[in-house]
């Protein structure tokens, strides 16, 4: 059992590290090649790489609230870690493990930007629908959240989340 737990910890942290590196490499490339207004049109009138210093959240809300976003990101990471390490090591919970890794990596990627740059580097823009400019970390969080919602509504049952109860961890019965 200890060996499985150890592998699970390694998978969690290695997954976050690898995905975060991919996110940071793409942001570094965006800064290098796109900063200064040098847009790159990948699909004409559809997909553009456009550098943006995002000092807020989605759609620019809560602009310049860096401390709030850093604290919120740390809180989210703590909550995901709490849930991840309580997940039973059963096959049916593997999707939740990967969702935890993806959302955590997205949070870490954007936290790194906020802490070290003072803004989040966004650079992917769907011009055809005028969607807000986003980045790879945002894709991790969005896709992970959508898959989580789908699984919660259509795959998992409420009682399959009893492992999250603190009472169950202390040996007391859940009411």
mmCIF file of C-alpha atoms in Angstrom:
data_model
loop_
_atom_site.group_PDB
_atom_site.id
_atom_site.type_symbol
_atom_site.label_atom_id
_atom_site.label_comp_id
_atom_site.label_asym_id
_atom_site.label_seq_id
_atom_site.Cartn_x
_atom_site.Cartn_y
_atom_site.Cartn_z
ATOM 1 C CA UNK A 1 0.000 0.000 0.000
ATOM 2 C CA UNK A 2 2.841 2.414 0.828
ATOM 3 C CA UNK A 3 4.353 1.762 -2.610
ATOM 4 C CA UNK A 4 1.070 2.706 -4.327
ATOM 5 C CA UNK A 5 0.803 5.875 -2.238
ATOM 6 C CA UNK A 6 4.372 6.814 -3.090
ATOM 7 C CA UNK A 7 3.717 6.297 -6.818
ATOM 8 C CA UNK A 8 0.552 8.366 -6.494
ATOM 9 C CA UNK A 9 2.484 11.263 -4.893
ATOM 10 C CA UNK A 10 5.137 11.058 -7.610
ATOM 11 C CA UNK A 11 2.460 11.022 -10.332
ATOM 12 C CA UNK A 12 0.762 14.069 -8.818
ATOM 13 C CA UNK A 13 3.863 16.212 -8.432
ATOM 14 C CA UNK A 14 5.536 15.037 -11.659
ATOM 15 C CA UNK A 15 2.344 15.727 -13.611
ATOM 16 C CA UNK A 16 2.056 19.219 -12.170
ATOM 17 C CA UNK A 17 5.726 19.944 -12.834
ATOM 18 C CA UNK A 18 5.645 18.711 -16.446
ATOM 19 C CA UNK A 19 2.416 20.545 -17.308
ATOM 20 C CA UNK A 20 3.646 23.712 -15.592
ATOM 21 C CA UNK A 21 6.899 23.579 -17.561
ATOM 22 C CA UNK A 22 4.910 23.314 -20.803
ATOM 23 C CA UNK A 23 2.791 26.300 -19.748
ATOM 24 C CA UNK A 24 5.818 28.395 -18.781
ATOM 25 C CA UNK A 25 7.704 27.544 -21.983
ATOM 26 C CA UNK A 26 4.747 28.693 -24.091
ATOM 27 C CA UNK A 27 4.480 31.911 -22.068
ATOM 28 C CA UNK A 28 8.213 32.567 -22.420
ATOM 29 C CA UNK A 29 7.880 32.078 -26.183
ATOM 30 C CA UNK A 30 4.894 34.446 -26.240
ATOM 31 C CA UNK A 31 6.911 37.107 -24.432
ATOM 32 C CA UNK A 32 9.886 36.635 -26.745
ATOM 33 C CA UNK A 33 8.022 36.504 -30.060
ATOM 34 C CA UNK A 34 4.769 38.403 -29.465
ATOM 35 C CA UNK A 35 5.478 41.200 -26.953
ATOM 36 C CA UNK A 36 5.479 44.570 -28.632
ATOM 37 C CA UNK A 37 2.442 43.920 -30.797
ATOM 38 C CA UNK A 38 3.822 41.303 -33.182
ATOM 39 C CA UNK A 39 0.668 39.154 -33.571
ATOM 40 C CA UNK A 40 0.926 35.819 -35.346
ATOM 41 C CA UNK A 41 -2.157 34.779 -37.294
ATOM 42 C CA UNK A 42 -2.276 30.969 -37.274
ATOM 43 C CA UNK A 43 -5.664 30.600 -38.975
ATOM 44 C CA UNK A 44 -6.737 33.803 -40.743
ATOM 45 C CA UNK A 45 -9.660 35.531 -38.987
ATOM 46 C CA UNK A 46 -9.959 32.590 -36.561
ATOM 47 C CA UNK A 47 -6.911 31.916 -34.353
ATOM 48 C CA UNK A 48 -4.325 34.556 -33.506
ATOM 49 C CA UNK A 49 -1.405 34.545 -31.097
ATOM 50 C CA UNK A 50 -1.617 37.947 -29.401
ATOM 51 C CA UNK A 51 0.434 38.958 -26.349
ATOM 52 C CA UNK A 52 -1.533 40.348 -23.410
ATOM 53 C CA UNK A 53 -0.472 41.204 -19.853
ATOM 54 C CA UNK A 54 -3.497 40.108 -17.838
ATOM 55 C CA UNK A 55 -3.527 41.798 -14.436
ATOM 56 C CA UNK A 56 -6.964 40.475 -13.529
ATOM 57 C CA UNK A 57 -9.037 37.346 -13.954
ATOM 58 C CA UNK A 58 -11.183 36.234 -16.877
ATOM 59 C CA UNK A 59 -12.495 39.178 -18.887
ATOM 60 C CA UNK A 60 -10.127 41.439 -16.901
ATOM 61 C CA UNK A 61 -12.262 41.448 -13.744
ATOM 62 C CA UNK A 62 -10.613 42.281 -10.416
ATOM 63 C CA UNK A 63 -7.699 43.943 -12.154
ATOM 64 C CA UNK A 64 -4.549 44.504 -10.049
ATOM 65 C CA UNK A 65 -5.764 42.289 -7.196
ATOM 66 C CA UNK A 66 -2.581 40.180 -7.233
ATOM 67 C CA UNK A 67 -2.596 39.354 -3.521
ATOM 68 C CA UNK A 68 -6.189 38.107 -3.762
ATOM 69 C CA UNK A 69 -5.356 35.885 -6.744
ATOM 70 C CA UNK A 70 -2.208 34.506 -5.112
ATOM 71 C CA UNK A 71 -4.071 33.662 -1.899
ATOM 72 C CA UNK A 72 -7.011 32.224 -3.850
ATOM 73 C CA UNK A 73 -4.629 30.111 -5.969
ATOM 74 C CA UNK A 74 -2.898 28.762 -2.873
ATOM 75 C CA UNK A 75 -6.293 27.958 -1.323
ATOM 76 C CA UNK A 76 -7.372 26.120 -4.484
ATOM 77 C CA UNK A 77 -4.121 24.147 -4.546
ATOM 78 C CA UNK A 78 -4.597 23.196 -0.898
ATOM 79 C CA UNK A 79 -8.165 22.055 -1.541
ATOM 80 C CA UNK A 80 -7.199 20.007 -4.577
ATOM 81 C CA UNK A 81 -4.254 18.458 -2.722
ATOM 82 C CA UNK A 82 -6.530 17.595 0.213
ATOM 83 C CA UNK A 83 -8.987 15.850 -2.114
ATOM 84 C CA UNK A 84 -6.319 14.217 -4.280
ATOM 85 C CA UNK A 85 -4.530 12.510 -1.429
ATOM 86 C CA UNK A 86 -7.796 11.227 0.027
ATOM 87 C CA UNK A 87 -8.883 9.675 -3.271
ATOM 88 C CA UNK A 88 -9.092 5.902 -3.014
ATOM 89 C CA UNK A 89 -6.474 4.188 -5.149
ATOM 90 C CA UNK A 90 -9.136 2.538 -7.297
ATOM 91 C CA UNK A 91 -9.437 2.571 -11.064
ATOM 92 C CA UNK A 92 -12.706 4.528 -11.090
ATOM 93 C CA UNK A 93 -11.024 7.516 -9.399
ATOM 94 C CA UNK A 94 -8.196 7.833 -11.958
ATOM 95 C CA UNK A 95 -10.089 10.520 -13.939
ATOM 96 C CA UNK A 96 -10.339 12.596 -10.744
ATOM 97 C CA UNK A 97 -6.608 12.189 -10.181
ATOM 98 C CA UNK A 98 -5.864 13.582 -13.650
ATOM 99 C CA UNK A 99 -8.363 16.400 -13.207
ATOM 100 C CA UNK A 100 -6.594 17.327 -9.960
ATOM 101 C CA UNK A 101 -3.247 17.339 -11.735
ATOM 102 C CA UNK A 102 -4.496 19.509 -14.613
ATOM 103 C CA UNK A 103 -6.300 22.071 -12.460
ATOM 104 C CA UNK A 104 -3.335 22.223 -10.064
ATOM 105 C CA UNK A 105 -0.885 22.729 -12.932
ATOM 106 C CA UNK A 106 -3.055 25.538 -14.306
ATOM 107 C CA UNK A 107 -3.191 27.202 -10.906
ATOM 108 C CA UNK A 108 0.578 26.848 -10.435
ATOM 109 C CA UNK A 109 1.318 28.199 -13.916
ATOM 110 C CA UNK A 110 -0.733 31.331 -13.380
ATOM 111 C CA UNK A 111 0.544 31.717 -9.797
ATOM 112 C CA UNK A 112 4.113 31.734 -11.081
ATOM 113 C CA UNK A 113 3.190 34.543 -13.477
ATOM 114 C CA UNK A 114 1.441 36.602 -10.818
ATOM 115 C CA UNK A 115 4.238 36.221 -8.272
ATOM 116 C CA UNK A 116 7.251 36.707 -10.567
ATOM 117 C CA UNK A 117 5.855 38.934 -13.330
ATOM 118 C CA UNK A 118 3.009 40.759 -11.603
ATOM 119 C CA UNK A 119 0.636 39.690 -14.396
ATOM 120 C CA UNK A 120 -0.446 36.558 -16.243
ATOM 121 C CA UNK A 121 0.835 36.089 -19.786
ATOM 122 C CA UNK A 122 -2.087 35.435 -22.137
ATOM 123 C CA UNK A 123 -1.558 34.898 -25.841
ATOM 124 C CA UNK A 124 -4.170 32.631 -27.467
ATOM 125 C CA UNK A 125 -7.045 34.517 -29.084
ATOM 126 C CA UNK A 126 -10.023 33.108 -30.997
ATOM 127 C CA UNK A 127 -10.709 36.113 -33.150
ATOM 128 C CA UNK A 128 -13.762 34.613 -34.861
ATOM 129 C CA UNK A 129 -15.786 34.599 -31.624
ATOM 130 C CA UNK A 130 -13.920 37.419 -29.848
ATOM 131 C CA UNK A 131 -13.178 35.101 -26.931
ATOM 132 C CA UNK A 132 -10.927 36.596 -24.216
ATOM 133 C CA UNK A 133 -7.209 36.005 -24.703
ATOM 134 C CA UNK A 134 -6.015 33.024 -22.649
ATOM 135 C CA UNK A 135 -3.022 30.717 -22.104
ATOM 136 C CA UNK A 136 -2.129 27.043 -21.698
ATOM 137 C CA UNK A 137 -2.686 27.104 -17.906
ATOM 138 C CA UNK A 138 -6.194 28.436 -18.537
ATOM 139 C CA UNK A 139 -6.813 25.484 -20.869
ATOM 140 C CA UNK A 140 -5.779 23.071 -18.097
ATOM 141 C CA UNK A 141 -8.171 24.673 -15.610
ATOM 142 C CA UNK A 142 -11.068 25.007 -18.059
ATOM 143 C CA UNK A 143 -10.873 21.507 -19.515
ATOM 144 C CA UNK A 144 -10.307 19.978 -16.076
ATOM 145 C CA UNK A 145 -13.297 21.840 -14.638
ATOM 146 C CA UNK A 146 -15.597 20.900 -17.526
ATOM 147 C CA UNK A 147 -14.634 17.229 -17.310
ATOM 148 C CA UNK A 148 -15.101 17.354 -13.521
ATOM 149 C CA UNK A 149 -18.607 18.798 -13.881
ATOM 150 C CA UNK A 150 -19.549 16.172 -16.468
ATOM 151 C CA UNK A 151 -18.245 13.368 -14.257
ATOM 152 C CA UNK A 152 -20.036 14.735 -11.186
ATOM 153 C CA UNK A 153 -23.344 14.920 -13.024
ATOM 154 C CA UNK A 154 -23.198 11.736 -15.080
ATOM 155 C CA UNK A 155 -20.647 9.280 -13.693
ATOM 156 C CA UNK A 156 -20.062 9.486 -9.946
ATOM 157 C CA UNK A 157 -22.687 9.073 -7.250
ATOM 158 C CA UNK A 158 -22.741 11.176 -4.079
ATOM 159 C CA UNK A 159 -21.812 8.233 -1.850
ATOM 160 C CA UNK A 160 -18.639 7.663 -3.868
ATOM 161 C CA UNK A 161 -17.268 10.816 -2.233
ATOM 162 C CA UNK A 162 -17.540 9.619 1.376
ATOM 163 C CA UNK A 163 -13.738 9.400 1.419
ATOM 164 C CA UNK A 164 -13.698 13.207 1.717
ATOM 165 C CA UNK A 165 -15.458 13.133 5.066
ATOM 166 C CA UNK A 166 -13.138 13.864 7.978
ATOM 167 C CA UNK A 167 -15.334 11.658 10.166
ATOM 168 C CA UNK A 168 -14.601 8.665 7.941
ATOM 169 C CA UNK A 169 -10.863 9.244 8.309
ATOM 170 C CA UNK A 170 -11.055 9.202 12.106
ATOM 171 C CA UNK A 171 -12.992 5.956 12.273
ATOM 172 C CA UNK A 172 -16.324 7.536 13.256
ATOM 173 C CA UNK A 173 -19.442 6.817 11.273
ATOM 174 C CA UNK A 174 -20.719 9.378 8.827
ATOM 175 C CA UNK A 175 -24.347 10.286 9.485
#
